[in-house]
Short mmCIF file of C-alpha atoms in Angstrom, two decimals:
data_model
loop_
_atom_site.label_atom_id
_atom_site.label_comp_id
_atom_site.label_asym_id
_atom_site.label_seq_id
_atom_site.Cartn_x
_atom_site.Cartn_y
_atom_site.Cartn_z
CA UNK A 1490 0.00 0.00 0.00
CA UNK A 1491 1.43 3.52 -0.60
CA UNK A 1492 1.40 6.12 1.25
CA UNK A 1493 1.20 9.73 0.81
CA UNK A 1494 4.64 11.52 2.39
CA UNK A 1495 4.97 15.16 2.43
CA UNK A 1496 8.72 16.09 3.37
CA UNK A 1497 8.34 19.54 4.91
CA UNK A 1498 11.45 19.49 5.31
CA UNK A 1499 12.74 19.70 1.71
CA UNK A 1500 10.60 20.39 -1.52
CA UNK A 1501 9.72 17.13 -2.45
CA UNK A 1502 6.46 15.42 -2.22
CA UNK A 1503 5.60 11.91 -3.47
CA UNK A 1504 4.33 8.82 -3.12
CA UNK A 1505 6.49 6.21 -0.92
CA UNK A 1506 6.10 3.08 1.03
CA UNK A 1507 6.77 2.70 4.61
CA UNK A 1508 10.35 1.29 5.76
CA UNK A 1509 10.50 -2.27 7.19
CA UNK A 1510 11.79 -1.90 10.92
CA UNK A 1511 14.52 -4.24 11.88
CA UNK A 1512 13.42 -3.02 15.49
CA UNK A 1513 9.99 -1.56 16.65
CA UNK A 1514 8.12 -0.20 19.70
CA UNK A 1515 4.95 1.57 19.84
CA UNK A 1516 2.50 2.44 22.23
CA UNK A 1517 -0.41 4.47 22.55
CA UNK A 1518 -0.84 7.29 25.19
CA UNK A 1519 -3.50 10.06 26.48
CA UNK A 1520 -3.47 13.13 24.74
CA UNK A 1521 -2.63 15.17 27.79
CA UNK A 1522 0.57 16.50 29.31
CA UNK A 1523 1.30 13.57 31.28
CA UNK A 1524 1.32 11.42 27.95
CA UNK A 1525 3.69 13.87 26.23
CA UNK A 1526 5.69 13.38 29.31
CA UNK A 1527 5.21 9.69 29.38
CA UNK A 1528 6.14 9.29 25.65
CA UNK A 1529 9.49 10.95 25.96
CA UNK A 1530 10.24 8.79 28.90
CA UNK A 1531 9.36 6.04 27.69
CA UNK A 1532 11.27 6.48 24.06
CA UNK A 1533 14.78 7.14 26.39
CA UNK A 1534 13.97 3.53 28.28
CA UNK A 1535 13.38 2.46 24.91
CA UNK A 1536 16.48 3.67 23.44
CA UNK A 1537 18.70 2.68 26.21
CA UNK A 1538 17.32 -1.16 25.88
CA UNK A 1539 18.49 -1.29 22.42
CA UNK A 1540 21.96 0.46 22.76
CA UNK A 1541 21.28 3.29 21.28
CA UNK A 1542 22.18 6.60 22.61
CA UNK A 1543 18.73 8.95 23.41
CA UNK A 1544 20.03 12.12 22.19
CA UNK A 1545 18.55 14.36 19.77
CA UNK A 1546 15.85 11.31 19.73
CA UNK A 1547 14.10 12.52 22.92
CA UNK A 1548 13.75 15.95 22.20
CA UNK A 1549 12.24 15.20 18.87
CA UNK A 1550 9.71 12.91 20.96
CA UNK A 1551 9.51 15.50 23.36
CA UNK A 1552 8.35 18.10 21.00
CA UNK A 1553 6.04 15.95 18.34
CA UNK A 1554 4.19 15.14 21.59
CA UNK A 1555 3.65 18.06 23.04
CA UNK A 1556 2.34 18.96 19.72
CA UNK A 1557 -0.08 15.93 19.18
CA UNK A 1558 -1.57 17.17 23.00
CA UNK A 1559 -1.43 20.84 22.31
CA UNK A 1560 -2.53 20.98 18.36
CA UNK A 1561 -3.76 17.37 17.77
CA UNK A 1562 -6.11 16.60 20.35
CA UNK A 1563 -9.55 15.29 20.67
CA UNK A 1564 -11.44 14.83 23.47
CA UNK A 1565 -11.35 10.70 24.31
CA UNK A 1566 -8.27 10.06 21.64
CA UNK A 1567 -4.97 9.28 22.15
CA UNK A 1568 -2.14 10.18 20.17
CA UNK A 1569 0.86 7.58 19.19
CA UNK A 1570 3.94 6.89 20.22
CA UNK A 1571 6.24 4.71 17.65
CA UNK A 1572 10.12 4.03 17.35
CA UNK A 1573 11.66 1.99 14.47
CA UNK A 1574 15.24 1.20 13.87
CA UNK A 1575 15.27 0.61 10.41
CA UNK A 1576 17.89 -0.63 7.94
CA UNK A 1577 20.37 0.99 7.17
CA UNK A 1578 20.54 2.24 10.38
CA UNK A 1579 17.87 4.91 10.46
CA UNK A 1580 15.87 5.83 14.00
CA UNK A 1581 12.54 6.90 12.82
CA UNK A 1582 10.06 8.63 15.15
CA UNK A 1583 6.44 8.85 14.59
CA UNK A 1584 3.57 10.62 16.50
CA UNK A 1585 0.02 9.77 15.19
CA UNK A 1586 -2.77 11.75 16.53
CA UNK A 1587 -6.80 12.39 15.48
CA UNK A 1588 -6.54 16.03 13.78
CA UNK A 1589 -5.60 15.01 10.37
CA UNK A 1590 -7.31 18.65 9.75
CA UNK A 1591 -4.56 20.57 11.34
CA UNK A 1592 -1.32 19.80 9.35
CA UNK A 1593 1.42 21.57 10.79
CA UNK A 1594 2.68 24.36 9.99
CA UNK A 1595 6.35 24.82 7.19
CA UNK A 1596 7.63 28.00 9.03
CA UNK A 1597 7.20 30.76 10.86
CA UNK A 1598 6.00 34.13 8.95
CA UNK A 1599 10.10 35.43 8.74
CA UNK A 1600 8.49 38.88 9.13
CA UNK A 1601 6.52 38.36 11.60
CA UNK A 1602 6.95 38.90 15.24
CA UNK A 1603 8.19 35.54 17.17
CA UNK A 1604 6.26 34.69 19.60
CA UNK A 1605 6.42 32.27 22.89
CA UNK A 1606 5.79 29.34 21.28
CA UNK A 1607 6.01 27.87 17.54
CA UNK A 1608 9.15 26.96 18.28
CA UNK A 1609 9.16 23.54 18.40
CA UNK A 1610 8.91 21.74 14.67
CA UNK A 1611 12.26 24.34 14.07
CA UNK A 1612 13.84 22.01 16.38
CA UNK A 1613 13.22 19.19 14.81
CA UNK A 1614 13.83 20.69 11.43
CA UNK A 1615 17.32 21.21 12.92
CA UNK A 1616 17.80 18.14 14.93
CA UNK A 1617 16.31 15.42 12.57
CA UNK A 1618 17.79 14.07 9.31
CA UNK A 1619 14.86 14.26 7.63
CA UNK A 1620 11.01 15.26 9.09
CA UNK A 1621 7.55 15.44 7.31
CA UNK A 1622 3.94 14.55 7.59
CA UNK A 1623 1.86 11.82 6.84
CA UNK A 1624 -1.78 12.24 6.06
CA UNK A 1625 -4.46 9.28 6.81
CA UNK A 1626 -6.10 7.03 7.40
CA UNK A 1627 -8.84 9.88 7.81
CA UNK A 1628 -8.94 11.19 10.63
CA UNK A 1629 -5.36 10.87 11.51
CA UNK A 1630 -1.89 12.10 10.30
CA UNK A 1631 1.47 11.22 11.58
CA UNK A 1632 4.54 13.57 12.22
CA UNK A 1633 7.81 11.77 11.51
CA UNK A 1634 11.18 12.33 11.78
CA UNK A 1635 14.27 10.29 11.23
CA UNK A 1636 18.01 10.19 12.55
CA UNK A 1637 20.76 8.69 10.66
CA UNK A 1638 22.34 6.09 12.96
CA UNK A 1639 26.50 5.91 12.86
CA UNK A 1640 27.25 2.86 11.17
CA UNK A 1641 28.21 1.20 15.17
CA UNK A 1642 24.45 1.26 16.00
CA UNK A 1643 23.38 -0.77 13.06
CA UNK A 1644 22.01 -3.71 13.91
#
């Protein structure tokens, strides 16, 4: 089955099938600030089980989960936490929540006044190898990102 990928990272859009994980772990969690919490802590247990060091990974889990509770959330849904180690060594990070409505948003206005928050997708933009958006199925999207692994955490 293909998927629809939008890399809002980069220009391209097209069609592409998801990657086969090598490892995977995914749970779902409440779509409140406790989950967001819950979901970074539990990606850095994660992480440490398979080796794998937790940094940049946890503050890209950090922030796509505060953003599925602040911008994604429906009353009675969760939002979804998943981890893949794919080959060749590639850590990819999804967060799947209900508001396949509200895509997020590329960038910032650059004239615009910055404000207190907003912030958070330019992290990933800067931390992440590659990040972008899934829409579907209806009513969901996902928010992924992915980190290039060194060639010692390969598996």
């Amino acid at each position: 089955m293909n998927q629809r990928i939008t890399r809002i990272s980069s220009s391209v859009t097209g069609l592409a099938a998801a990657p086969v994980a090598a490892l995977r772990f995914s749970v779902p969690l409440s779509a409140t600030r406790r989950g967001a919490r819950l979901a970074r802590l539990l990606a850095t247990e994660q992480l440490r089980s398979w080796g794998l060091p937790f940094d940049p990974a946890r503050l890209i889990v950090a922030e796509l989960a505060a953003n599925a509770v602040l911008h994604g959330r429906v009353p009675g849904r969760s939002f979804r936490l998943v981890l893949a180690v794919t080959r060749p060594g590639t850590l990819r990070i999804e967060v799947t929540d209900t508001r396949g409505d509200r895509l997020p948003v590329r960038m910032p206005d650059p004239g615009g006044a910055l404000s207190e928050s907003g912030h958070g997708l330019l992290l990933v933009a800067e931390t992440a190898d590659r990040w972008g958006v899934e829409e579907g199925p209806v009513p969901c999207k996902t928010v992924w990102a992915e980190l290039d692994l060194g060639p010692d955490a390969e598996r």
